Short mmCIF file of N, CA and C in Angstrom, two decimals:
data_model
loop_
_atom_site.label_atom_id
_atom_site.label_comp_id
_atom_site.label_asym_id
_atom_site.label_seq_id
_atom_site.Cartn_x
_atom_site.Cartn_y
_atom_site.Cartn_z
N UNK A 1 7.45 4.81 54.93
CA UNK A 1 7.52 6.20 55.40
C UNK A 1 6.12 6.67 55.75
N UNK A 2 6.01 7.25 56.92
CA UNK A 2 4.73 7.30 57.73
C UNK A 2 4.12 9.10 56.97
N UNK A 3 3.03 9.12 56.88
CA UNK A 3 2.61 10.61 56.69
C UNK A 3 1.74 11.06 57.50
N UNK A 4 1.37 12.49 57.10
CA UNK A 4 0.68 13.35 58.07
C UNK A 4 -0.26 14.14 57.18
N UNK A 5 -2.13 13.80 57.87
CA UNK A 5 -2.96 14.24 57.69
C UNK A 5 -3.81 15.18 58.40
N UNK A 6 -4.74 15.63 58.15
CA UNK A 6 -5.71 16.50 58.63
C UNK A 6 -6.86 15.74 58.27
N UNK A 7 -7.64 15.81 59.98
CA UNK A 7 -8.74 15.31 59.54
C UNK A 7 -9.91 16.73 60.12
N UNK A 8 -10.78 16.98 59.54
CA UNK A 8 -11.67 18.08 60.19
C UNK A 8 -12.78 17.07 61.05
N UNK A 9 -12.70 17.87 62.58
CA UNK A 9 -13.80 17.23 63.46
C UNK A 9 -15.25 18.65 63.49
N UNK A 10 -15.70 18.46 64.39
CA UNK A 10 -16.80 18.99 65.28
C UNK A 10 -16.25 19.79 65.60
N UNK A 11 -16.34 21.27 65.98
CA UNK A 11 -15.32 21.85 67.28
C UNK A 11 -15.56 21.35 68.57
N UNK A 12 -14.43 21.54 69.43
CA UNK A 12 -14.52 21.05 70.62
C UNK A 12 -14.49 19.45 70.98
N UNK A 13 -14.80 18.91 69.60
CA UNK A 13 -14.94 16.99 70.12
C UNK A 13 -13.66 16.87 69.82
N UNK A 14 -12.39 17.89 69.59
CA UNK A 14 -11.10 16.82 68.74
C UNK A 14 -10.31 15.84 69.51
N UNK A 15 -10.54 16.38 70.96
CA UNK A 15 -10.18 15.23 72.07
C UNK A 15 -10.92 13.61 71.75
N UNK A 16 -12.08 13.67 71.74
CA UNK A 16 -13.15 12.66 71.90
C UNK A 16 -12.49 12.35 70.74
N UNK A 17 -12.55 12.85 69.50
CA UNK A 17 -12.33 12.05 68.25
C UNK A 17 -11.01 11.09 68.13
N UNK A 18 -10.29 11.84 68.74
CA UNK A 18 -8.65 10.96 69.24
C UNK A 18 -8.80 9.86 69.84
N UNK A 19 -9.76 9.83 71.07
CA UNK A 19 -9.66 9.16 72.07
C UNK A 19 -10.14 7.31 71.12
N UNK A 20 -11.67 8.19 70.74
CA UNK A 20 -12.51 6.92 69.66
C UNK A 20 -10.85 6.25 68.42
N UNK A 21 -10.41 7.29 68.11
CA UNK A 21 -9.65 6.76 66.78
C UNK A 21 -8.54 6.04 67.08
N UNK A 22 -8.25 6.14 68.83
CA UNK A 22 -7.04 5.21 69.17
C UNK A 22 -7.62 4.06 69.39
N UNK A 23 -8.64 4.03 69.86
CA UNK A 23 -9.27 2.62 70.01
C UNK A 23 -9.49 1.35 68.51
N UNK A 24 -9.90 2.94 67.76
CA UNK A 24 -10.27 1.93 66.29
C UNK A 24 -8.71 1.12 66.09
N UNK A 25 -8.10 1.76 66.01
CA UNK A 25 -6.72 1.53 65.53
C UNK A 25 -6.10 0.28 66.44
N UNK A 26 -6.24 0.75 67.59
CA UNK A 26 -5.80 -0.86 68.69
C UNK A 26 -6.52 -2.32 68.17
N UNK A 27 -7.91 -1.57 67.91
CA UNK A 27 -8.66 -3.05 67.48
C UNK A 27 -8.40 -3.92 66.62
N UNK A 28 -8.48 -2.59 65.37
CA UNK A 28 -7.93 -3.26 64.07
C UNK A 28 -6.53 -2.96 63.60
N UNK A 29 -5.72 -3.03 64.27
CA UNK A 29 -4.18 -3.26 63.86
C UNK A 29 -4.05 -2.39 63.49
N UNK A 30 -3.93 -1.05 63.45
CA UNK A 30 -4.13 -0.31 62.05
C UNK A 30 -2.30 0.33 62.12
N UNK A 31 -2.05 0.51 60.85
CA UNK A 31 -0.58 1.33 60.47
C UNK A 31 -0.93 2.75 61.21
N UNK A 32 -1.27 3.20 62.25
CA UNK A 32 -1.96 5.04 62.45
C UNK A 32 -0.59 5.11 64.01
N UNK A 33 0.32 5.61 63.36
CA UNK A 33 1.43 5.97 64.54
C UNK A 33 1.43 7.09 65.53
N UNK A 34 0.60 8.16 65.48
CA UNK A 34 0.33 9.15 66.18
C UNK A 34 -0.92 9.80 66.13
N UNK A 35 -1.54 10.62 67.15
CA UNK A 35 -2.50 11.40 66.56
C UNK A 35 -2.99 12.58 67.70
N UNK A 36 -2.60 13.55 66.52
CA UNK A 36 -2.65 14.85 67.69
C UNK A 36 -3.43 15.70 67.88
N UNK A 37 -4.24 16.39 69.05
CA UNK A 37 -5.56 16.85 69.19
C UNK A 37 -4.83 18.66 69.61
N UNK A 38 -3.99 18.98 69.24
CA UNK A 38 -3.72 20.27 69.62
C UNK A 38 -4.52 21.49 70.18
N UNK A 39 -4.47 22.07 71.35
CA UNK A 39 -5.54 23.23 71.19
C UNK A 39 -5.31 24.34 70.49
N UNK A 40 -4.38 25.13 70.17
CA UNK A 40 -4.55 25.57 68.74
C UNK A 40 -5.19 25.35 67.84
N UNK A 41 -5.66 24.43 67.76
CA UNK A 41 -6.36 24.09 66.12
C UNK A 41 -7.83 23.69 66.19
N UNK A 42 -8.41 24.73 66.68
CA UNK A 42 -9.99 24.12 66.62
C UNK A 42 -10.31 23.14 65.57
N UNK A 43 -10.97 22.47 65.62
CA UNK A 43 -11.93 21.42 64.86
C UNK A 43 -10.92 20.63 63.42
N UNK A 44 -10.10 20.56 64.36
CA UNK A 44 -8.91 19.77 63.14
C UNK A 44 -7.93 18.98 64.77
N UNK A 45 -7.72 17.54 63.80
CA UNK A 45 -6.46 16.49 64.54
C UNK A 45 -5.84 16.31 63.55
N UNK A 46 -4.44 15.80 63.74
CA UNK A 46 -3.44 15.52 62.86
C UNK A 46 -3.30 13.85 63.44
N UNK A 47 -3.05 13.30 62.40
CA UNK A 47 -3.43 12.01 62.35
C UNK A 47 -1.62 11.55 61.65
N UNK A 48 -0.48 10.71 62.56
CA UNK A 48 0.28 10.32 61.26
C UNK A 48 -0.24 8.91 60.86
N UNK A 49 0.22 7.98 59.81
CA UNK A 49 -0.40 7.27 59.08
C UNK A 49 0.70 6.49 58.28
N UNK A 50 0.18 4.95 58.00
CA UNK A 50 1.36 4.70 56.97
C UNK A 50 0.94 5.44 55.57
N UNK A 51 -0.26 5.22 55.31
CA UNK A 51 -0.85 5.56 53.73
C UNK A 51 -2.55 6.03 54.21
N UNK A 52 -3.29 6.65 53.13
CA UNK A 52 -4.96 7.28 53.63
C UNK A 52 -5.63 5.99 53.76
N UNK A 53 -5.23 4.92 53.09
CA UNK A 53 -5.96 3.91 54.05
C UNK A 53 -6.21 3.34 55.11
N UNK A 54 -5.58 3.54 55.68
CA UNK A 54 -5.41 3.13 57.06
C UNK A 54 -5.89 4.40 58.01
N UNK A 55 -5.90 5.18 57.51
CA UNK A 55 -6.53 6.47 58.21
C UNK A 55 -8.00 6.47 58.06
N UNK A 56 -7.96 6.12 56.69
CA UNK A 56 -10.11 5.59 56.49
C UNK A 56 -10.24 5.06 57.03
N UNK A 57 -9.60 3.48 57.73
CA UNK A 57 -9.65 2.44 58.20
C UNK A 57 -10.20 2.71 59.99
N UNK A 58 -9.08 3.79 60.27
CA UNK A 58 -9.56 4.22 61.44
C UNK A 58 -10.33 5.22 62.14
N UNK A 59 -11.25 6.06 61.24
CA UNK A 59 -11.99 6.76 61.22
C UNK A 59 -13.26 6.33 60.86
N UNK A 60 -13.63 5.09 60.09
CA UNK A 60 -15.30 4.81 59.83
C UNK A 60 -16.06 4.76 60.93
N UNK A 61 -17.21 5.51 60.20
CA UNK A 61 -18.09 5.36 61.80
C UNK A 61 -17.90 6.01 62.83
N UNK A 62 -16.92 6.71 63.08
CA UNK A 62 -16.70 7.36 64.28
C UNK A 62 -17.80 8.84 63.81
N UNK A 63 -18.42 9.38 65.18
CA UNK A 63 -19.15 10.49 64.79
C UNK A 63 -18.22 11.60 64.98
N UNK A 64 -18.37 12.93 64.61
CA UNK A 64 -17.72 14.14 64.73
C UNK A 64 -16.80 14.29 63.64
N UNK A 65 -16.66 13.34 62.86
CA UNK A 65 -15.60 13.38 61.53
C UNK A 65 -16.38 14.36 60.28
N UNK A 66 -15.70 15.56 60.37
CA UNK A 66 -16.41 16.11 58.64
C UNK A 66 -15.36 16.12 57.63
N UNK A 67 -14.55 15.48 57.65
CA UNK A 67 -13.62 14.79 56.51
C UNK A 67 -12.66 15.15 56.76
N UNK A 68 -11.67 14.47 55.38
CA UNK A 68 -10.55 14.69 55.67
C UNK A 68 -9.34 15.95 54.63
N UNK A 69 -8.94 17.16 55.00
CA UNK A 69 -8.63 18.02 54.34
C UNK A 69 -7.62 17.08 53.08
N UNK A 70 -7.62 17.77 51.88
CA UNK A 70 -6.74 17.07 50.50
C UNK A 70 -5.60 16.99 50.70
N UNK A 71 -4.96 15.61 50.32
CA UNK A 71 -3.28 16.18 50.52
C UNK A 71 -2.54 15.95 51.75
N UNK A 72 -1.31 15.66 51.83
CA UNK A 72 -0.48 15.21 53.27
C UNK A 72 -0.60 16.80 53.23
N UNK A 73 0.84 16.71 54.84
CA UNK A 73 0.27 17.89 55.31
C UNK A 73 2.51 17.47 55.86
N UNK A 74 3.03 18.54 55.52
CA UNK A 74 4.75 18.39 55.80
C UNK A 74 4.96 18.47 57.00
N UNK A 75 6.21 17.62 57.33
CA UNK A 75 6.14 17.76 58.98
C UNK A 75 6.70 18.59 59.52
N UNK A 76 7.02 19.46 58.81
CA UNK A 76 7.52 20.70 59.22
C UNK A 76 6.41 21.98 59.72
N UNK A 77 5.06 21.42 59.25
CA UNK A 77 3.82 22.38 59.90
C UNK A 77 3.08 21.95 60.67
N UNK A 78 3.68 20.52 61.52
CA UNK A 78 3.65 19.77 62.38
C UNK A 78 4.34 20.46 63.66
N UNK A 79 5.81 20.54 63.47
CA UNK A 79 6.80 20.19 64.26
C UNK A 79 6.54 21.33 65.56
N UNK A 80 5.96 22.04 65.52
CA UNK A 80 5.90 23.76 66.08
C UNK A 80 4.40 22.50 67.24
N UNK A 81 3.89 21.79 66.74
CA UNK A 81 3.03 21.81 68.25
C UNK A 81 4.20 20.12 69.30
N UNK A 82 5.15 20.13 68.75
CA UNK A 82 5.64 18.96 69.53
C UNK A 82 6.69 19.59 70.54
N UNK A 83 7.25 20.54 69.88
CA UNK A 83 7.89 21.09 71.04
C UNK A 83 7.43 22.10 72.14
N UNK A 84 8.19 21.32 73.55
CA UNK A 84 7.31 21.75 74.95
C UNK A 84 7.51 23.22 75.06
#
């Protein structure tokens, strides 16, 4: 069962940070099934995930990362940016 995080960026880089974190993830296999750069949400992406490892996994090293908020995040405070 896949979950859903918050990661806090830079403002304004949360595009760039997506863009870098799909790459990490292609490289290294990673379990990271979605990841969403909403404009609503300044300086935060939602990242889904199998487990936070794999979310560390795909975030090292990348610049613009100021961590990652505590705690999944329900997909029900998700669901409001998927529909068109």
């Amino acid at each position: 069962m896949s979950k859903f995080f918050a990661v806090k960026t830079t403002a304004n880089q949360e595009r760039l940070v997506a863009s870098l974190m799909e790459m990490a993830v292609r490289k290294h296999k990673l379990d990271v099934y979605s990841i969403l750069a909403p404009k609503e949400l300044k300086g935060y992406i939602i990242v889904e995930a199998e487990d936070m490892q794999n979310l560390l996994k795909a975030i090292r090293g990348l610049p613009h990362i100021k961590g990652i908020v505590r705690g999944e995040i329900n997909f029900s405070e998700v669901e409001h940016f998927l529909t068109p």
